[in-house]
Each structure stands twice: as C-alpha cells, then as structure tokens.
mmCIF file of C-alpha atoms and ligand atoms in Angstrom:
data_model
loop_
_atom_site.group_PDB
_atom_site.id
_atom_site.type_symbol
_atom_site.label_atom_id
_atom_site.label_comp_id
_atom_site.label_asym_id
_atom_site.label_seq_id
_atom_site.Cartn_x
_atom_site.Cartn_y
_atom_site.Cartn_z
ATOM 1 C CA UNK O 202 -9.633 41.395 73.083
ATOM 2 C CA UNK O 203 -12.030 44.325 73.507
ATOM 3 C CA UNK O 204 -12.135 46.439 76.652
ATOM 4 C CA UNK O 205 -14.297 49.282 77.901
ATOM 5 C CA UNK O 206 -12.009 51.674 79.805
ATOM 6 C CA UNK O 207 -13.144 54.323 82.275
ATOM 7 C CA UNK O 208 -11.157 57.311 83.596
ATOM 8 C CA UNK O 209 -12.410 59.732 86.271
ATOM 9 C CA UNK O 210 -9.285 60.641 88.255
ATOM 10 C CA UNK O 211 -9.545 64.429 87.908
ATOM 11 C CA UNK O 212 -11.808 66.710 85.889
ATOM 12 C CA UNK O 213 -12.518 64.637 82.772
ATOM 13 C CA UNK O 214 -15.137 61.895 82.683
ATOM 14 C CA UNK O 215 -13.807 59.598 79.970
ATOM 15 C CA UNK O 216 -14.691 56.238 78.439
ATOM 16 C CA UNK O 217 -13.169 54.374 75.507
ATOM 17 C CA UNK O 218 -13.596 51.083 73.707
ATOM 18 C CA UNK O 219 -10.166 49.697 72.854
ATOM 19 C CA UNK O 220 -9.339 46.555 70.928
ATOM 20 C CA UNK O 221 -6.027 44.809 70.612
ATOM 21 C CA UNK O 222 -5.540 43.011 67.346
ATOM 22 C CA UNK O 223 -2.319 41.480 66.046
ATOM 23 C CA UNK O 224 -0.132 43.709 68.207
ATOM 24 C CA UNK O 225 -1.911 46.930 67.235
ATOM 25 C CA UNK O 226 -4.421 48.904 69.261
ATOM 26 C CA UNK O 227 -7.661 50.021 67.670
ATOM 27 C CA UNK O 228 -9.383 52.893 69.478
ATOM 28 C CA UNK O 229 -13.035 52.327 68.540
ATOM 29 C CA UNK O 230 -14.150 55.301 70.613
ATOM 30 C CA UNK O 231 -12.568 57.819 72.980
ATOM 31 C CA UNK O 232 -15.195 60.014 74.629
ATOM 32 C CA UNK O 233 -14.284 62.807 77.043
ATOM 33 C CA UNK O 234 -16.726 65.002 78.971
ATOM 34 C CA UNK O 235 -14.541 67.861 80.153
ATOM 35 C CA UNK O 236 -15.478 69.854 83.253
ATOM 36 C CA UNK O 237 -13.024 72.650 82.456
ATOM 37 C CA UNK O 238 -15.748 75.276 81.920
ATOM 38 C CA UNK O 239 -17.221 74.562 85.364
ATOM 39 C CA UNK O 240 -13.887 74.703 87.225
ATOM 40 C CA UNK O 241 -12.653 77.765 85.271
ATOM 41 C CA UNK O 242 -14.872 79.946 87.424
ATOM 42 C CA UNK O 243 -12.813 78.894 90.472
ATOM 43 C CA UNK O 244 -9.364 79.035 88.813
ATOM 44 C CA UNK O 245 -8.742 75.316 89.409
ATOM 45 C CA UNK O 246 -10.407 71.963 90.029
ATOM 46 C CA UNK O 247 -12.852 71.886 92.962
ATOM 47 C CA UNK O 248 -12.805 68.227 94.093
ATOM 48 C CA UNK O 249 -16.374 68.056 95.400
ATOM 49 C CA UNK O 250 -17.771 69.583 92.213
ATOM 50 C CA UNK O 251 -15.645 67.184 90.137
ATOM 51 C CA UNK O 252 -17.113 64.135 91.940
ATOM 52 C CA UNK O 253 -20.664 65.350 91.430
ATOM 53 C CA UNK O 254 -20.026 66.036 87.745
ATOM 54 C CA UNK O 255 -18.574 62.541 87.289
ATOM 55 C CA UNK O 256 -21.730 61.047 88.819
ATOM 56 C CA UNK O 257 -23.880 62.993 86.347
ATOM 57 C CA UNK O 258 -21.633 62.247 83.357
ATOM 58 C CA UNK O 259 -20.480 58.668 83.772
ATOM 59 C CA UNK O 260 -23.539 56.803 82.407
ATOM 60 C CA UNK O 261 -24.030 59.037 79.328
ATOM 61 C CA UNK O 262 -20.282 59.045 78.579
ATOM 62 C CA UNK O 263 -20.109 55.222 78.700
ATOM 63 C CA UNK O 264 -23.254 54.960 76.563
ATOM 64 C CA UNK O 265 -21.737 57.372 74.053
ATOM 65 C CA UNK O 266 -18.446 55.415 73.941
ATOM 66 C CA UNK O 267 -20.331 52.165 73.307
ATOM 67 C CA UNK O 268 -22.478 53.743 70.585
ATOM 68 C CA UNK O 269 -19.538 55.410 68.830
ATOM 69 C CA UNK O 270 -17.702 52.078 68.886
ATOM 70 C CA UNK O 271 -20.801 50.370 67.539
ATOM 71 C CA UNK O 272 -20.256 47.825 70.311
ATOM 72 C CA UNK O 273 -22.671 45.977 72.545
ATOM 73 C CA UNK O 274 -21.881 45.041 76.144
ATOM 74 C CA UNK O 275 -21.750 41.373 75.194
ATOM 75 C CA UNK O 276 -18.725 42.176 72.934
ATOM 76 C CA UNK O 277 -16.597 43.222 75.924
ATOM 77 C CA UNK O 278 -13.880 40.969 77.335
ATOM 78 C CA UNK O 279 -13.131 43.226 80.299
ATOM 79 C CA UNK O 280 -13.875 46.538 82.006
ATOM 80 C CA UNK O 281 -10.829 48.629 82.957
ATOM 81 C CA UNK O 282 -10.769 51.587 85.311
ATOM 82 C CA UNK O 283 -8.316 54.094 86.799
ATOM 83 C CA UNK O 284 -8.138 53.261 90.514
ATOM 84 C CA UNK O 285 -5.202 55.580 91.511
ATOM 85 C CA UNK O 286 -3.820 58.187 91.872
ATOM 86 C CA UNK O 287 -6.150 61.192 91.741
ATOM 87 C CA UNK O 288 -8.968 62.943 93.556
ATOM 88 C CA UNK O 289 -10.427 60.287 95.789
ATOM 89 C CA UNK O 290 -14.084 61.209 95.326
ATOM 90 C CA UNK O 291 -13.614 61.425 91.570
ATOM 91 C CA UNK O 292 -11.828 58.054 91.364
ATOM 92 C CA UNK O 293 -14.534 56.360 93.425
ATOM 93 C CA UNK O 294 -17.203 57.247 90.869
ATOM 94 C CA UNK O 295 -15.353 55.477 88.038
ATOM 95 C CA UNK O 296 -14.295 52.533 90.184
ATOM 96 C CA UNK O 297 -17.778 51.860 91.499
ATOM 97 C CA UNK O 298 -19.349 52.190 88.074
ATOM 98 C CA UNK O 299 -16.757 49.836 86.564
ATOM 99 C CA UNK O 300 -17.205 47.305 89.384
ATOM 100 C CA UNK O 301 -20.964 47.189 88.925
ATOM 101 C CA UNK O 302 -20.656 46.863 85.167
ATOM 102 C CA UNK O 303 -17.986 44.146 85.236
ATOM 103 C CA UNK O 304 -19.967 42.201 87.845
ATOM 104 C CA UNK O 305 -23.187 42.461 85.848
ATOM 105 C CA UNK O 306 -21.519 41.426 82.584
ATOM 106 C CA UNK O 307 -19.491 38.669 84.249
ATOM 107 C CA UNK O 308 -16.207 39.951 82.766
ATOM 108 C CA UNK O 309 -12.897 40.727 84.524
ATOM 109 C CA UNK O 310 -12.370 44.087 86.218
ATOM 110 C CA UNK O 311 -8.907 45.534 85.492
ATOM 111 C CA UNK O 312 -7.489 48.241 87.795
ATOM 112 C CA UNK O 313 -5.163 50.690 86.042
ATOM 113 C CA UNK O 314 -2.681 53.134 87.547
ATOM 114 C CA UNK O 315 -3.193 56.543 85.938
ATOM 115 C CA UNK O 316 0.517 57.240 85.303
ATOM 116 C CA UNK O 317 1.053 53.813 83.755
ATOM 117 C CA UNK O 318 -1.894 54.688 81.508
ATOM 118 C CA UNK O 319 -0.207 57.938 80.424
ATOM 119 C CA UNK O 320 2.970 56.007 79.542
ATOM 120 C CA UNK O 321 1.005 53.416 77.556
ATOM 121 C CA UNK O 322 -0.568 56.180 75.436
ATOM 122 C CA UNK O 323 2.697 55.889 73.507
ATOM 123 C CA UNK O 324 1.661 52.452 72.191
ATOM 124 C CA UNK O 325 -1.491 53.759 70.496
ATOM 125 C CA UNK O 326 0.106 55.332 67.425
ATOM 126 C CA UNK O 327 3.712 54.127 67.677
ATOM 127 C CA UNK O 328 5.508 50.838 67.767
ATOM 128 C CA UNK O 329 7.837 51.372 70.706
ATOM 129 C CA UNK O 330 9.333 48.422 72.498
ATOM 130 C CA UNK O 331 10.599 48.598 76.091
ATOM 131 C CA UNK O 332 13.054 49.250 77.574
ATOM 132 C CA UNK O 333 12.769 53.014 77.311
ATOM 133 C CA UNK O 334 12.714 56.031 79.570
ATOM 134 C CA UNK O 335 9.490 58.020 79.786
ATOM 135 C CA UNK O 336 8.940 61.516 81.123
ATOM 136 C CA UNK O 337 5.419 61.771 82.550
ATOM 137 C CA UNK O 338 4.590 65.419 83.185
ATOM 138 C CA UNK O 339 1.044 66.362 84.093
ATOM 139 C CA UNK O 340 -0.939 68.489 86.522
ATOM 140 C CA UNK O 341 -0.403 66.054 89.373
ATOM 141 C CA UNK O 342 2.895 64.348 88.509
ATOM 142 C CA UNK O 343 6.363 64.828 87.104
ATOM 143 C CA UNK O 344 8.155 61.502 86.944
ATOM 144 C CA UNK O 345 10.947 60.004 84.925
ATOM 145 C CA UNK O 346 10.147 56.318 84.612
ATOM 146 C CA UNK O 347 12.285 53.467 83.347
ATOM 147 C CA UNK O 348 9.858 51.260 81.438
ATOM 148 C CA UNK O 349 11.584 47.905 81.687
ATOM 149 C CA UNK O 350 8.723 46.004 80.079
ATOM 150 C CA UNK O 351 5.106 46.647 79.051
ATOM 151 C CA UNK O 352 4.013 46.065 82.655
ATOM 152 C CA UNK O 353 7.228 46.732 84.542
ATOM 153 C CA UNK O 354 7.925 50.285 85.646
ATOM 154 C CA UNK O 355 10.562 51.864 87.843
ATOM 155 C CA UNK O 356 10.351 55.487 88.949
ATOM 156 C CA UNK O 357 13.838 56.972 88.646
ATOM 157 C CA UNK O 358 12.960 60.569 89.466
ATOM 158 C CA UNK O 359 9.945 62.482 90.708
ATOM 159 C CA UNK O 360 9.152 65.980 91.824
ATOM 160 C CA UNK O 361 9.959 66.957 95.402
ATOM 161 C CA UNK O 362 7.233 69.620 95.408
ATOM 162 C CA UNK O 363 5.075 70.911 92.537
ATOM 163 C CA UNK O 364 4.344 69.019 89.339
ATOM 164 C CA UNK O 365 5.326 70.794 86.115
ATOM 165 C CA UNK O 366 1.683 71.207 85.062
ATOM 166 C CA UNK O 367 0.817 72.567 88.491
ATOM 167 C CA UNK O 368 3.466 75.276 88.031
ATOM 168 C CA UNK O 369 2.024 76.149 84.590
ATOM 169 C CA UNK O 370 -1.456 76.384 86.134
ATOM 170 C CA UNK O 371 -0.290 78.573 89.030
ATOM 171 C CA UNK O 372 1.659 81.028 86.862
ATOM 172 C CA UNK O 373 -1.254 81.292 84.430
ATOM 173 C CA UNK O 374 -3.501 82.161 87.368
ATOM 174 C CA UNK O 375 -1.114 84.838 88.670
ATOM 175 C CA UNK O 376 -0.841 86.308 85.156
ATOM 176 C CA UNK O 377 -4.642 86.339 84.977
ATOM 177 C CA UNK O 378 -4.696 84.032 81.947
ATOM 178 C CA UNK O 379 -7.205 81.449 83.260
ATOM 179 C CA UNK O 380 -7.415 77.689 83.695
ATOM 180 C CA UNK O 381 -5.972 75.219 82.687
ATOM 181 C CA UNK O 382 -2.729 77.136 82.543
ATOM 182 C CA UNK O 383 -0.541 75.024 80.250
ATOM 183 C CA UNK O 384 -2.158 75.785 76.890
ATOM 184 C CA UNK O 385 -2.756 79.438 77.906
ATOM 185 C CA UNK O 386 0.888 79.987 78.916
ATOM 186 C CA UNK O 387 1.955 78.356 75.660
ATOM 187 C CA UNK O 388 -0.280 80.693 73.649
ATOM 188 C CA UNK O 389 0.769 83.786 75.621
ATOM 189 C CA UNK O 390 4.461 82.865 75.196
ATOM 190 C CA UNK O 391 4.219 82.857 71.389
ATOM 191 C CA UNK O 392 5.414 86.443 70.987
ATOM 192 C CA UNK O 393 7.491 86.582 74.165
ATOM 193 C CA UNK O 394 11.237 86.739 74.616
ATOM 194 C CA UNK O 395 12.568 83.589 76.321
ATOM 195 C CA UNK O 396 15.630 85.542 77.485
ATOM 196 C CA UNK O 397 13.721 88.460 79.031
ATOM 197 C CA UNK O 398 13.936 86.877 82.496
ATOM 198 C CA UNK O 399 16.475 84.386 83.748
ATOM 199 C CA UNK O 400 14.244 82.223 85.936
ATOM 200 C CA UNK O 401 16.005 79.471 87.923
ATOM 201 C CA UNK O 402 16.589 75.979 86.542
ATOM 202 C CA UNK O 403 16.781 73.803 89.640
ATOM 203 C CA UNK O 404 19.071 70.776 89.474
ATOM 204 C CA UNK O 405 19.380 69.346 92.979
ATOM 205 C CA UNK O 406 22.657 67.632 93.803
ATOM 206 C CA UNK O 407 22.905 63.829 94.106
ATOM 207 C CA UNK O 408 19.441 63.202 92.721
ATOM 208 C CA UNK O 409 17.636 63.374 89.406
ATOM 209 C CA UNK O 410 14.453 64.548 91.176
ATOM 210 C CA UNK O 411 12.692 67.693 90.024
ATOM 211 C CA UNK O 412 11.748 70.773 92.025
ATOM 212 C CA UNK O 413 9.502 73.376 90.433
ATOM 213 C CA UNK O 414 8.502 75.409 93.486
ATOM 214 C CA UNK O 415 11.612 77.629 93.127
ATOM 215 C CA UNK O 416 10.875 78.696 89.567
ATOM 216 C CA UNK O 417 7.214 79.186 90.479
ATOM 217 C CA UNK O 418 8.107 81.458 93.411
ATOM 218 C CA UNK O 419 10.674 83.371 91.347
ATOM 219 C CA UNK O 420 8.054 84.152 88.683
ATOM 220 C CA UNK O 421 5.437 85.158 91.268
ATOM 221 C CA UNK O 422 7.948 87.428 93.049
ATOM 222 C CA UNK O 423 8.897 89.072 89.758
ATOM 223 C CA UNK O 424 5.240 89.805 89.006
ATOM 224 C CA UNK O 425 4.520 91.115 92.538
ATOM 225 C CA UNK O 426 7.630 93.327 92.629
ATOM 226 C CA UNK O 427 6.725 94.862 89.275
ATOM 227 C CA UNK O 428 3.169 95.495 90.456
ATOM 228 C CA UNK O 429 4.395 97.123 93.696
ATOM 229 C CA UNK O 430 6.734 99.372 91.734
ATOM 230 C CA UNK O 431 3.843 100.291 89.459
ATOM 231 C CA UNK O 432 5.668 98.824 86.463
ATOM 232 C CA UNK O 433 3.865 97.282 83.525
ATOM 233 C CA UNK O 434 4.730 93.598 83.129
ATOM 234 C CA UNK O 435 5.065 91.995 79.753
ATOM 235 C CA UNK O 436 2.997 88.815 80.145
ATOM 236 C CA UNK O 437 4.355 87.272 76.958
ATOM 237 C CA UNK O 438 7.975 87.687 78.137
ATOM 238 C CA UNK O 439 7.173 86.210 81.564
ATOM 239 C CA UNK O 440 5.284 83.272 80.015
ATOM 240 C CA UNK O 441 8.046 82.584 77.455
ATOM 241 C CA UNK O 442 10.886 82.798 80.012
ATOM 242 C CA UNK O 443 9.014 80.593 82.506
ATOM 243 C CA UNK O 444 8.076 78.008 79.859
ATOM 244 C CA UNK O 445 11.676 77.872 78.659
ATOM 245 C CA UNK O 446 13.013 77.339 82.208
ATOM 246 C CA UNK O 447 10.638 74.425 82.876
ATOM 247 C CA UNK O 448 11.222 72.835 79.465
ATOM 248 C CA UNK O 449 15.020 73.104 79.872
ATOM 249 C CA UNK O 450 14.897 71.162 83.144
ATOM 250 C CA UNK O 451 12.464 68.514 81.859
ATOM 251 C CA UNK O 452 14.483 67.774 78.727
ATOM 252 C CA UNK O 453 17.929 67.929 80.294
ATOM 253 C CA UNK O 454 17.039 65.678 83.245
ATOM 254 C CA UNK O 455 15.207 63.111 81.132
ATOM 255 C CA UNK O 456 18.112 62.796 78.717
ATOM 256 C CA UNK O 457 20.560 62.420 81.610
ATOM 257 C CA UNK O 458 18.439 59.639 83.152
ATOM 258 C CA UNK O 459 18.145 57.869 79.787
ATOM 259 C CA UNK O 460 21.943 58.006 79.422
ATOM 260 C CA UNK O 461 22.401 56.609 82.928
ATOM 261 C CA UNK O 462 19.859 53.830 82.314
ATOM 262 C CA UNK O 463 21.582 52.874 79.056
ATOM 263 C CA UNK O 464 18.420 52.912 76.916
ATOM 264 C CA UNK O 465 18.251 54.227 73.363
ATOM 265 C CA UNK O 466 14.610 55.383 73.385
ATOM 266 C CA UNK O 467 12.824 58.217 75.162
ATOM 267 C CA UNK O 468 9.064 58.765 75.330
ATOM 268 C CA UNK O 469 7.061 61.645 76.753
ATOM 269 C CA UNK O 470 3.536 61.558 78.179
ATOM 270 C CA UNK O 471 0.978 63.499 80.233
ATOM 271 C CA UNK O 472 -0.700 66.867 79.677
ATOM 272 C CA UNK O 473 2.550 68.871 79.658
ATOM 273 C CA UNK O 474 3.813 66.634 76.825
ATOM 274 C CA UNK O 475 1.217 68.412 74.670
ATOM 275 C CA UNK O 476 3.355 71.558 74.913
ATOM 276 C CA UNK O 477 4.891 72.377 71.539
ATOM 277 C CA UNK O 478 8.167 73.712 72.996
ATOM 278 C CA UNK O 479 8.657 70.471 74.969
ATOM 279 C CA UNK O 480 7.942 68.419 71.850
ATOM 280 C CA UNK O 481 10.351 70.522 69.767
ATOM 281 C CA UNK O 482 13.105 70.434 72.385
ATOM 282 C CA UNK O 483 12.830 66.678 72.878
ATOM 283 C CA UNK O 484 12.941 65.987 69.181
ATOM 284 C CA UNK O 485 15.996 68.264 68.724
ATOM 285 C CA UNK O 486 17.904 67.088 71.810
ATOM 286 C CA UNK O 487 17.118 63.424 71.227
ATOM 287 C CA UNK O 488 18.396 63.763 67.679
ATOM 288 C CA UNK O 489 21.585 65.340 69.019
ATOM 289 C CA UNK O 490 22.145 62.609 71.609
ATOM 290 C CA UNK O 491 21.050 59.763 69.265
ATOM 291 C CA UNK O 492 17.896 58.746 71.119
ATOM 292 C CA UNK O 493 14.728 57.685 69.333
ATOM 293 C CA UNK O 494 11.888 59.931 70.551
ATOM 294 C CA UNK O 495 8.237 58.948 70.906
ATOM 295 C CA UNK O 496 5.212 61.014 71.878
ATOM 296 C CA UNK O 497 1.455 60.470 71.731
ATOM 297 C CA UNK O 498 -0.625 62.869 69.649
ATOM 298 C CA UNK O 499 -2.056 65.753 71.678
ATOM 299 C CA UNK O 500 -5.428 64.130 72.399
ATOM 300 C CA UNK O 501 -3.682 61.141 73.988
ATOM 301 C CA UNK O 502 -1.347 63.328 76.128
ATOM 302 C CA UNK O 503 -4.067 64.903 78.255
ATOM 303 C CA UNK O 504 -6.395 62.695 80.300
ATOM 304 C CA UNK O 505 -8.342 60.135 78.280
ATOM 305 C CA UNK O 506 -9.653 56.601 78.707
ATOM 306 C CA UNK O 507 -8.017 55.091 75.590
ATOM 307 C CA UNK O 508 -4.654 55.032 77.387
ATOM 308 C CA UNK O 509 -6.298 53.212 80.315
ATOM 309 C CA UNK O 510 -7.620 50.558 77.921
ATOM 310 C CA UNK O 511 -4.166 50.092 76.412
ATOM 311 C CA UNK O 512 -2.499 49.595 79.809
ATOM 312 C CA UNK O 513 -5.301 47.180 80.776
ATOM 313 C CA UNK O 514 -4.449 44.897 77.870
ATOM 314 C CA UNK O 515 -1.105 43.941 79.467
ATOM 315 C CA UNK O 516 -2.839 43.155 82.785
ATOM 316 C CA UNK O 517 -5.401 41.078 80.866
ATOM 317 C CA UNK O 518 -2.600 38.919 79.436
ATOM 318 C CA UNK O 519 -1.390 38.192 82.984
ATOM 319 C CA UNK O 520 -4.912 37.848 84.386
ATOM 320 C CA UNK O 521 -4.239 40.631 86.890
ATOM 321 C CA UNK O 522 -7.851 41.230 87.754
ATOM 322 C CA UNK O 523 -9.497 42.968 90.711
ATOM 323 C CA UNK O 524 -12.440 41.785 92.750
ATOM 324 C CA UNK O 525 -15.484 43.796 93.772
ATOM 325 C CA UNK O 526 -13.657 45.016 96.881
ATOM 326 C CA UNK O 527 -11.329 47.154 94.690
ATOM 327 C CA UNK O 528 -10.649 50.476 96.396
ATOM 328 C CA UNK O 529 -9.414 53.860 95.083
ATOM 329 C CA UNK O 530 -6.261 55.601 96.273
ATOM 330 C CA UNK O 531 -5.412 59.299 96.108
ATOM 331 C CA UNK O 532 -1.715 58.415 96.050
ATOM 332 C CA UNK O 533 -0.152 55.145 94.972
ATOM 333 C CA UNK O 534 3.265 54.178 93.667
ATOM 334 C CA UNK O 535 3.338 52.901 90.125
ATOM 335 C CA UNK O 536 4.250 49.339 89.243
ATOM 336 C CA UNK O 537 2.414 47.606 92.095
ATOM 337 C CA UNK O 538 -1.026 47.003 90.540
ATOM 338 C CA UNK O 539 -0.588 43.264 91.029
ATOM 339 C CA UNK O 540 -0.395 43.767 94.787
ATOM 340 C CA UNK O 541 -3.887 45.202 95.094
ATOM 341 C CA UNK O 542 -5.597 42.072 93.751
HETATM 342 O O1 KG4 M 149 -2.393 64.633 82.111
HETATM 343 P P1 KG4 M 149 -3.344 65.721 82.426
HETATM 344 O O2 KG4 M 149 -4.477 65.970 81.457
HETATM 345 O O3 KG4 M 149 -4.001 65.535 83.833
HETATM 346 C C1 KG4 M 149 -3.293 65.073 84.959
HETATM 347 O O4 KG4 M 149 -3.061 63.855 85.050
HETATM 348 O O5 KG4 M 149 -2.915 65.969 85.759
HETATM 349 O O6 KG4 M 149 -2.465 67.055 82.582
HETATM 350 C C2 KG4 M 149 -3.057 68.283 82.848
HETATM 351 C C3 KG4 M 149 -1.955 69.300 83.015
HETATM 352 C C4 KG4 M 149 -2.442 70.666 83.450
HETATM 353 O O7 KG4 M 149 -1.616 71.148 84.489
HETATM 354 C C5 KG4 M 149 -2.266 71.502 82.190
HETATM 355 O O8 KG4 M 149 -2.013 72.873 82.454
HETATM 356 C C6 KG4 M 149 -1.075 70.827 81.540
HETATM 357 O O9 KG4 M 149 -1.263 69.453 81.775
HETATM 358 N N1 KG4 M 149 -1.043 71.076 80.086
HETATM 359 C C7 KG4 M 149 -0.038 71.752 79.477
HETATM 360 C C8 KG4 M 149 -0.413 71.859 78.122
HETATM 361 N N2 KG4 M 149 -1.618 71.237 77.940
HETATM 362 C C9 KG4 M 149 -1.979 70.753 79.169
HETATM 363 N N3 KG4 M 149 1.101 72.267 79.969
HETATM 364 C C10 KG4 M 149 1.904 72.910 79.115
HETATM 365 N N4 KG4 M 149 1.607 73.085 77.794
HETATM 366 C C11 KG4 M 149 0.473 72.585 77.267
HETATM 367 N N5 KG4 M 149 0.194 72.764 75.969
HETATM 368 ZN ZN1 ZN M 150 -3.319 62.548 83.772
#
C-alpha cells in the first residue's frame, strides 16, 4: 500500500510518499517547505500569510515528494491529508488539493487528525505495539493520550490554557531570542543554571490536566521586574530554569498517567519532544519506573507529512475514507475520524 500524504495545518507545507510493507513503513520521500523565515519577522505564525504560502507551495512540494520517491501517480493507493486541527485557512489548502487529486486519480481520500499523526510518528522507526501512553506536546497541543490500539485513542489529559510549545515560543519572544522558541530556548539554556529561578510547576488537584500559563506569567514577571529595577537578566539562567520547570511537569504527569492506565510503554511526540532535556528526562525516568520509552527521531517530531501517511494506513485497512465534501476543522477531538465520513 502506497500513499501520498499532505500536511498543511500550520506553517509547514509538507508531502510524503509512504509505503507499508510487511508491517514496516518505508518513507520514500518526506518533503517540507518551511515558512519559518517568513513568519520570523512577525515573531509568530500569521495565519493569512500561512494560507497564501501553502497555496504557492503545495503543487511544487507534492511534485518534489513524488520525484524523490521515484513514484508516479498511478502507483498511489490513496491520498491522505490532515483535516484537523490547525489554522483553518491553512488546512483548507491541503484538504482541497488532496480532494482534487484523489478524485482525479480515482483513489480513496483519507482524512487524518494531526495529533493522531504525531502519535503515529512513533511507528516509523520503532516497533511499538499498543497499548501505550503518549505525550503529545507541540505548539498547539499538550495531551496525554492512551493509545488503546493503532486507531483507538483516548485523551486522558490536556492543557487547560497554553500548550507547552506555545509557552516556549512566548518566553523566547520576551527574551528576544526569536521564533520558533523551542530550539532557541534549548540552545540558550545550554550554559544556564536550572536552579537559578524556582519557576512554578503546576499540578492541579483532581485532574492530570496541564496548565502552563502560570509558569509563563511567572517568567515574564521576573523579566519585567528585573528590567524595571534596571537589573541585567541572565537569559541562559531564565531559559534553563523555565525549560526545567516545563520538562519536570511533562515527565512527571505522563509517568503518573501511564501508571494509572496500567501500561508498560510510554511514547513522546510533537515538536516539544525534539527537546533534548525532555528526551533525556523521559529516558532516565522511564528506566527508573520500568517503562519502555519510545520517541521519533527529531525530523519526525516536528510537523511532517510522513506521520500523516503512517496514520492513514490504519484508516485504509478499515476503509475509513472521506468523500469530496470533506471539511477542515480548526479544533476537533481526536479519535473520531470515522464520524466525519
Ligand atoms: O509539532 P509542531 O512542529 O507543530 C505543531 O503541531 O504545533 O511543534 C512546534 C512547536 C513549537 O512551539 C516549537 O517551539 C516547539 O514545538 N519545539 C520545541 C523544540 N523544537 C520545536 N520545543 C522545545 N524544544 C525544542 N527543541
Ligand atoms: Zn504538529
């Protein structure tokens, strides 16, 4: 089974040709046209500009993915596309392109939920069998998901306010580091002291949900107070202390949920899972608590279309196809793809 997958939910126009063969996924191509340079000027993603860039990029990116895969359109068994969640204008570009292509080729159109795609990135390089618990931490989401089966997901915890990646991006902006914030905070934190500031770790009672707005505000207040007092701030110390606070909460909560769910495997996914402190902490803590730990390589943590193709394979097996009236949704719960058909 060979699928062309398309991803345009935020600021990356991505296309990949993915094949499933004897239980293993072969990523024949994984092309990403990043818009980061364009949005950097504004300190974050400008939705209208993102949509326009997707329109300009989508055809060349798909052509490039097909060429790199050495594939012809007649080789494809399906076209898969991210239909939710994300920036609505951005999603619509990918969805409409995928619809037209699937209709023209006479192959099934497979709608993929972006977060389910992130989780399935774990199947690309690892053999990991559900059930397991997966932390999905990105710019738009911070969820702990119980993956009951390859196509059966249950959200156990989510953020009540900011996503972890959003907090990284905001703090990087306030520190004047640039966009996207995650990798820049990580770099800045290298020589910082994680104990310089004791930023709050928020564990709300009677829920496993996250809240990152408190730590974000605490960091911003610290920076503003120092500026008002005319004090020099040590950016590396702030970045290191903030990164440690967020990573502590993400690891601790995920392990607690995994213990409650009674699974013996934990996976991580999404852009924040590319963070080396998160990866180190998960591997140490999982070892300590006797969990197997899985993570995609860095290029499959941040947005890409290969993960969309992998998730699509499980829908293909169940013939969960969309028709040409498929819509896009800015927000959508995971695990209900079947209901949109
Ligand atoms: O999964 P992703 O590419 O897009 C969304 O679905 O949102 O995640 C992007 C987010 C951004 O907030 C970015 O700052 C964060 O992931 N990120 C990181 C790192 N690399 C990307 N956060 C922390 N450390 C990193 N190394
Ligand atoms: Zn994403």
